[in-house]
CSV table of C-alpha atoms and ligand atoms in Angstrom, one decimal:
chain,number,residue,atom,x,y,z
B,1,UNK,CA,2.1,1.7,26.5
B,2,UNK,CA,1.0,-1.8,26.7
B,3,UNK,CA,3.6,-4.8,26.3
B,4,UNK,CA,2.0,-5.8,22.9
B,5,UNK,CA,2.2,-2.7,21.6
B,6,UNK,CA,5.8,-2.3,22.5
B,7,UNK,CA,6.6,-5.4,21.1
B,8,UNK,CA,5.1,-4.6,17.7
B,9,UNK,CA,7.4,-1.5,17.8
B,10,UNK,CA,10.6,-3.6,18.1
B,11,UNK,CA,9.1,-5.9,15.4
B,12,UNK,CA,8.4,-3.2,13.6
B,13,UNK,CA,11.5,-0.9,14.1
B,14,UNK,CA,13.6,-4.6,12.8
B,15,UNK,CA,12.2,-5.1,10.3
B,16,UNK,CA,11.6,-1.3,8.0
B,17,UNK,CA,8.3,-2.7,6.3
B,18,UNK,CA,5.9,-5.7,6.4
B,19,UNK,CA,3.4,-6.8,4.6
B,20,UNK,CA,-0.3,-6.2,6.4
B,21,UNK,CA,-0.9,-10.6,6.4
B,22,UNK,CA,3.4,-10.8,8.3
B,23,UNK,CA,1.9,-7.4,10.7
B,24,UNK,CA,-1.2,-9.5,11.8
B,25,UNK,CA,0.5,-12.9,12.4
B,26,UNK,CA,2.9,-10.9,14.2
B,27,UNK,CA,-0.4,-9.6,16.8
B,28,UNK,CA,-2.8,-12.1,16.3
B,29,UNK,CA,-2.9,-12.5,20.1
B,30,UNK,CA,-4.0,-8.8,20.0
B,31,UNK,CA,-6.0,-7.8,16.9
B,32,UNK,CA,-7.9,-10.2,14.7
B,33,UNK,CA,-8.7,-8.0,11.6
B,34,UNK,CA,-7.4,-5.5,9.8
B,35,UNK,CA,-9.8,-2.4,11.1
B,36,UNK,CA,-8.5,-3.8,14.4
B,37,UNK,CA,-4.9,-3.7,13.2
B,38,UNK,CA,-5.5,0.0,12.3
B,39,UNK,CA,-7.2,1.1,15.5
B,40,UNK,CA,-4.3,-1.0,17.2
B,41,UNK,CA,-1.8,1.1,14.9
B,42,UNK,CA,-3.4,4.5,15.2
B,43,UNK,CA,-3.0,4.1,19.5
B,44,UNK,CA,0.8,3.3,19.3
B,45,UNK,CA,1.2,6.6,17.1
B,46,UNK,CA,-0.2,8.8,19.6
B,47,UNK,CA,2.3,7.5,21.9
B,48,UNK,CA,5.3,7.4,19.4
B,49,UNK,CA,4.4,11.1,17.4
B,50,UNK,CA,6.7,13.0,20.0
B,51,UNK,CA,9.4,10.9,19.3
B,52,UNK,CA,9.1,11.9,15.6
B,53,UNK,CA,8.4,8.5,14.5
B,54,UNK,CA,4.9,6.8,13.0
B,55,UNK,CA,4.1,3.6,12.0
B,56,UNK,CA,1.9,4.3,8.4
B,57,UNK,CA,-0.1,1.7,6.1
B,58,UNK,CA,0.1,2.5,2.5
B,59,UNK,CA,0.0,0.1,-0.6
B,60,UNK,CA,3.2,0.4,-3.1
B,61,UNK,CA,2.3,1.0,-6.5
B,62,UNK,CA,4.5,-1.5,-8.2
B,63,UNK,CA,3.9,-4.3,-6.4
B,64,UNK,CA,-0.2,-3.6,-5.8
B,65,UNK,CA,0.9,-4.8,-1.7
B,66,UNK,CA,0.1,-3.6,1.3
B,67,UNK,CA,2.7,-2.5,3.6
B,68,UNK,CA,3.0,-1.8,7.6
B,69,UNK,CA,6.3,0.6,7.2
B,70,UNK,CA,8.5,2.0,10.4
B,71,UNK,CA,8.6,5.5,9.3
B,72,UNK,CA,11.1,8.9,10.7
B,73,UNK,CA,9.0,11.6,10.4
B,74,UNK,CA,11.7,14.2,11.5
B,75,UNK,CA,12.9,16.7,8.9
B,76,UNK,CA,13.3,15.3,5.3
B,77,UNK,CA,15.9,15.2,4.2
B,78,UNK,CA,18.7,11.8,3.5
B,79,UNK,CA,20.3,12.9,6.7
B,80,UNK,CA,17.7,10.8,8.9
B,81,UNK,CA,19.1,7.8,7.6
B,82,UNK,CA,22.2,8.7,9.0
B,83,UNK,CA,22.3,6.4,12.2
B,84,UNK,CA,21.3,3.3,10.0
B,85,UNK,CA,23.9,3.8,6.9
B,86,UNK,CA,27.1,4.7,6.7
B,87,UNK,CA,27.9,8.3,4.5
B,88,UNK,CA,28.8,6.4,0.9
B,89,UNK,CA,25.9,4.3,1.5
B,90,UNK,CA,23.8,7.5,2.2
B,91,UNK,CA,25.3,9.3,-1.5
B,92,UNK,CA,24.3,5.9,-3.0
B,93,UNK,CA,21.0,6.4,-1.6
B,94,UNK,CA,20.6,9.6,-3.0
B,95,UNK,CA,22.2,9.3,-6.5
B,96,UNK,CA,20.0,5.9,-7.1
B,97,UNK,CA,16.9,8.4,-6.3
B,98,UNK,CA,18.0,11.4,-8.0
B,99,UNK,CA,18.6,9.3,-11.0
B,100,UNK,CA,15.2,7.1,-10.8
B,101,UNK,CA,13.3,10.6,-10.3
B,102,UNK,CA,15.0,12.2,-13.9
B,103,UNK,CA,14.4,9.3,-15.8
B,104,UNK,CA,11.8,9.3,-18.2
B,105,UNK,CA,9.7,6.5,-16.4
B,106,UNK,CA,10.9,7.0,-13.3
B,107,UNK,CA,13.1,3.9,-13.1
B,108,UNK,CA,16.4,2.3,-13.6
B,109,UNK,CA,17.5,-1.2,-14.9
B,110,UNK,CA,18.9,-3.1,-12.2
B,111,UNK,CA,22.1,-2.9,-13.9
B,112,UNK,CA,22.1,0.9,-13.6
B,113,UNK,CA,21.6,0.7,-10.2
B,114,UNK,CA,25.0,-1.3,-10.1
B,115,UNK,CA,26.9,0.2,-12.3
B,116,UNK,CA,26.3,3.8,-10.4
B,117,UNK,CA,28.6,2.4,-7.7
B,118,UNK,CA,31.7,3.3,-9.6
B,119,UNK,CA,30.9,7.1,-9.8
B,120,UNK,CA,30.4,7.5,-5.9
B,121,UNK,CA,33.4,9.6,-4.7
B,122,UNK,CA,34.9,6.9,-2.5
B,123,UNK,CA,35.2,3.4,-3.1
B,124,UNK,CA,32.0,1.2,-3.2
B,125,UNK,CA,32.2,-2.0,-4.8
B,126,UNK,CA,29.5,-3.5,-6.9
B,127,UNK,CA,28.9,-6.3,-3.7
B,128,UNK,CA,28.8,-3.1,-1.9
B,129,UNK,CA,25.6,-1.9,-3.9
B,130,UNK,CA,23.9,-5.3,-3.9
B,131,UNK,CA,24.5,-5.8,-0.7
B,132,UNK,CA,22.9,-2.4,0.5
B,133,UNK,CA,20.2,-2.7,-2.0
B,134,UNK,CA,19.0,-5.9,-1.2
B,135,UNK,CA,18.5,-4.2,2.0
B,136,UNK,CA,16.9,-1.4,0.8
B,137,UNK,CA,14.6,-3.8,-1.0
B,138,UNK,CA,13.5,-5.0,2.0
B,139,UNK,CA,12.6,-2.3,3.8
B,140,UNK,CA,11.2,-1.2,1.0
B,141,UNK,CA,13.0,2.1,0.0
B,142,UNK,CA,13.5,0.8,-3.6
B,143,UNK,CA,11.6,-1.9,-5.1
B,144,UNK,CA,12.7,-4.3,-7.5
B,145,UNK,CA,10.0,-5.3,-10.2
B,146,UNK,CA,11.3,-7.6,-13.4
B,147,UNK,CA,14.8,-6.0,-14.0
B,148,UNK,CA,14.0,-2.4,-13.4
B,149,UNK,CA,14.4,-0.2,-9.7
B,150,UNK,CA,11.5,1.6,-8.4
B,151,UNK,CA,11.3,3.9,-5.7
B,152,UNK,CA,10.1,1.6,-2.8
B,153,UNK,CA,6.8,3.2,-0.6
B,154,UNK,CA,9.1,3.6,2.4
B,155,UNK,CA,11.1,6.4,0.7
B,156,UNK,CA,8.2,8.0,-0.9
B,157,UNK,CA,6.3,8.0,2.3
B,158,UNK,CA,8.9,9.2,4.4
B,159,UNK,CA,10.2,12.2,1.8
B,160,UNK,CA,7.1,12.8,0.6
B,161,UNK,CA,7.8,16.7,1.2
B,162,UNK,CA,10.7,16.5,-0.4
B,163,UNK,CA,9.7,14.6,-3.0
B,164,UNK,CA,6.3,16.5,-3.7
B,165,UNK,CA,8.9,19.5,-4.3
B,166,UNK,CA,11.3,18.0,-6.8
B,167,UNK,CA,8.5,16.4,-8.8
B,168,UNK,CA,5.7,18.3,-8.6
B,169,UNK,CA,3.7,16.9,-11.4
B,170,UNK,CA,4.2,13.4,-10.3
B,171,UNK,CA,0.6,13.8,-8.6
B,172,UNK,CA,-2.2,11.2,-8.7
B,173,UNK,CA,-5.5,12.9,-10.3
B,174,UNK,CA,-7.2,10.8,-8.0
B,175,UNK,CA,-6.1,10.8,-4.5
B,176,UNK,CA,-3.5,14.1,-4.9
B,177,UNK,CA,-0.5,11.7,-3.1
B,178,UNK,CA,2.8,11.0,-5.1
B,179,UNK,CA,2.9,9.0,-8.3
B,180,UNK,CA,6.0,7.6,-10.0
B,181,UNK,CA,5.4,4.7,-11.4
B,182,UNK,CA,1.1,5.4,-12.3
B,183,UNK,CA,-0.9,5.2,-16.0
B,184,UNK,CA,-0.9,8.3,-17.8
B,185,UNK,CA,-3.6,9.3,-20.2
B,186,UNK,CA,-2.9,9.1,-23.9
B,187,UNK,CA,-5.5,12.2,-24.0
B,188,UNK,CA,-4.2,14.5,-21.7
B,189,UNK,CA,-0.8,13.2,-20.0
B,190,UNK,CA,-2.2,13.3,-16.4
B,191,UNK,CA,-1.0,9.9,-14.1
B,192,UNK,CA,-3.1,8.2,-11.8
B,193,UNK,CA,-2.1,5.3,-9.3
B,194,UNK,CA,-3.0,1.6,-10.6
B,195,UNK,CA,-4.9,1.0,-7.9
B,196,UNK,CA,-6.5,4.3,-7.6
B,197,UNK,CA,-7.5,4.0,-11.8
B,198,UNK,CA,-8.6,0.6,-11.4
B,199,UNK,CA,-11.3,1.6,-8.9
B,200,UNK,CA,-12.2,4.7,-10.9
B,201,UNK,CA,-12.4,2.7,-14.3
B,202,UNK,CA,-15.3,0.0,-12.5
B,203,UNK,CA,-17.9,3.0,-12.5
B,204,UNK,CA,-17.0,5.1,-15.5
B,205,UNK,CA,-14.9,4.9,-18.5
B,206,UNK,CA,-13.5,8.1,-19.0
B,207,UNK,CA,-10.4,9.6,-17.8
B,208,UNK,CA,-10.6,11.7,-14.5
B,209,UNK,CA,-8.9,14.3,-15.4
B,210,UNK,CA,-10.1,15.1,-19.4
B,211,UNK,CA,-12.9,13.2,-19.7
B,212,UNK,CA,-11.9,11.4,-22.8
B,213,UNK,CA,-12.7,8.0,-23.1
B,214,UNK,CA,-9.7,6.4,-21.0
B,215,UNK,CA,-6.8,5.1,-23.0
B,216,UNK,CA,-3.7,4.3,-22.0
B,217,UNK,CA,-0.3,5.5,-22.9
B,218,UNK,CA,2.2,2.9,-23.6
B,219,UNK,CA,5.2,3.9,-21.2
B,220,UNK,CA,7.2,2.3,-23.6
B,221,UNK,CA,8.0,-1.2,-21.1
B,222,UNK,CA,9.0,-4.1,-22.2
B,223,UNK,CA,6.4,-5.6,-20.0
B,224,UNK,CA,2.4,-5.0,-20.1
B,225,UNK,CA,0.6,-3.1,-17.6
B,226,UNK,CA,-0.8,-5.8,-16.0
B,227,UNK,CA,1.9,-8.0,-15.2
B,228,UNK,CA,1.9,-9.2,-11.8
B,229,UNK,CA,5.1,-10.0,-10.4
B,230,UNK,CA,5.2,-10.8,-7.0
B,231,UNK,CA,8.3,-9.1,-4.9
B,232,UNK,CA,9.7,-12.6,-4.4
B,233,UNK,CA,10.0,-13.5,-7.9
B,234,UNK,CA,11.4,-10.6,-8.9
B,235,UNK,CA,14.0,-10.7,-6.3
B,236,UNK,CA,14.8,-14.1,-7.4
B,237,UNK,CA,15.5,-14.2,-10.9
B,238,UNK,CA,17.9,-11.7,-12.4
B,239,UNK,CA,20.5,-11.2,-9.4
B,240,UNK,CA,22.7,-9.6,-11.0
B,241,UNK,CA,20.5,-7.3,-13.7
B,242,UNK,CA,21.2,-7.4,-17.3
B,243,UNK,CA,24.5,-6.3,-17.9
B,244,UNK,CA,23.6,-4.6,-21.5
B,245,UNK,CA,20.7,-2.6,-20.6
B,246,UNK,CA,22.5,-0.7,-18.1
B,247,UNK,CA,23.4,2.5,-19.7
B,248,UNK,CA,27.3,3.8,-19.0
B,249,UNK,CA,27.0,5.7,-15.7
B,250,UNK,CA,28.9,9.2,-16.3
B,251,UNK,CA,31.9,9.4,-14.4
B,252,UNK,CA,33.1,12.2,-12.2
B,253,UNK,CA,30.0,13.8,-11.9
B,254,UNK,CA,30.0,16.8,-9.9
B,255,UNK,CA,28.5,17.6,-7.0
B,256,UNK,CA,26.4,20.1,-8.3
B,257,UNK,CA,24.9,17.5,-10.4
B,258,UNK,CA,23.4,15.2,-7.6
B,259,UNK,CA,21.6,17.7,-6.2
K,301,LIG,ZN1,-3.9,7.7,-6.3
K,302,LIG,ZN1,-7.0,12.5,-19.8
């Protein structure tokens, strides 16, 4: 392994996730493009696949961006996260995605996010939370769009297995990876990826999966579907959630209810 490419590894292995435009600034002296970036990307992997790691490229489904993201590719499971996070930080971690994956539109108010801190089983302030999920924001595990928590690509890339098992009808129509977030069809129920529909929708107008003249369901948001907030902005405004939209966390769940 060249010097470059090991010094895109450390860049990469700080930083979680980049965007593609912060991944090619970072190698400009080595790639000028983004097929170069890939061709670049795809020779580190050979070298770093027996180590269990891989550096993928996907774009996240809130935000429409696309992402350069440090990814573990050994078992899947929570427990690879181990080295990074401490243990309450890891059942944070997994509550915040249990609960994101059983509600109904596969996402928590900010405020929920928050307030689940106080039914961990050991202490773990509020500051805590925000201070682990602003991390977690970054390296894009969750994503923060308006006030509501996403599941960041990061986690759905590397648990896809997991993931594909818990929720197995959270399936894009059109390119059979994981959905959460998606349009559905008011025909037939099936979701798509925004960016996967939008591309389908310039040659035809029918949805791909009933053939009914695509319309949309409304998911019920308080936003429309094509609001475009930018990471940044959303990060910036609403700090602390909306205090009366979060819904009371239960207390004293059990365990067997987080699994
Ligand atoms: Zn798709
Ligand atoms: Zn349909």
């Amino acid at each position: 392994m060249n010097l470059k490419q090991k010094m895109f590894i450390q860049f990469m292995i700080k930083n979680g996730a980049a965007t593609t435009d912060q991944a090619l600034s970072f190698c400009q002296d080595s790639v000028e493009n983004f097929v170069e970036l890939k061709l670049f990307i795809h020779e580190i992997n050979r070298e770093i696949s027996k180590q269990n790691f891989k550096i993928g490229l996907t774009t996240c489904e809130v935000s429409n961006q696309d992402f350069v993201l440090w990814l573990n590719t050994k078992n899947d499971d929570v427990s690879k996260l181990q080295i990074t996070y401490s243990t309450i930080e890891l059942e944070y971690f997994h509550v915040l995605m249990q609960e994101i994956l059983i509600s109904e539109h596969r996402r928590i108010t900010y405020a929920t996010a928050l307030n689940i801190t106080s039914s961990l089983t050991s202490n773990f302030t509020r500051t805590n939370g925000q201070t682990v999920l602003k991390k977690w924001f970054a390296g894009q595990y969750f994503i923060k769009e308006n006030s509501y928590v996403y599941l960041g690509s990061r986690l759905i890339t590397e648990f896809t297995t997991y993931l594909k098992i818990q929720s197995p009808d959270q399936i894009c129509k059109l390119c059979s990876e994981l959905v959460f977030k998606g349009r559905i069809c008011a025909s037939c129920d099936s979701i798509n990826h925004s960016y996967c529909l939008d591309k389908y929708l310039e040659r035809q107008n029918n949805c791909p999966s009933c053939s009914e003249e695509w319309t949309e369901k409304d998911d019920g948001s308080l936003y429309t579907q094509n609001t475009v907030v930018t990471q940044e902005s959303a990060e910036s405004n609403d700090e602390d959630g909306d205090e009366e939209q979060g819904r009371p966390v239960r207390k004293n769940r059990s365990a067997s209810q987080r699994k």
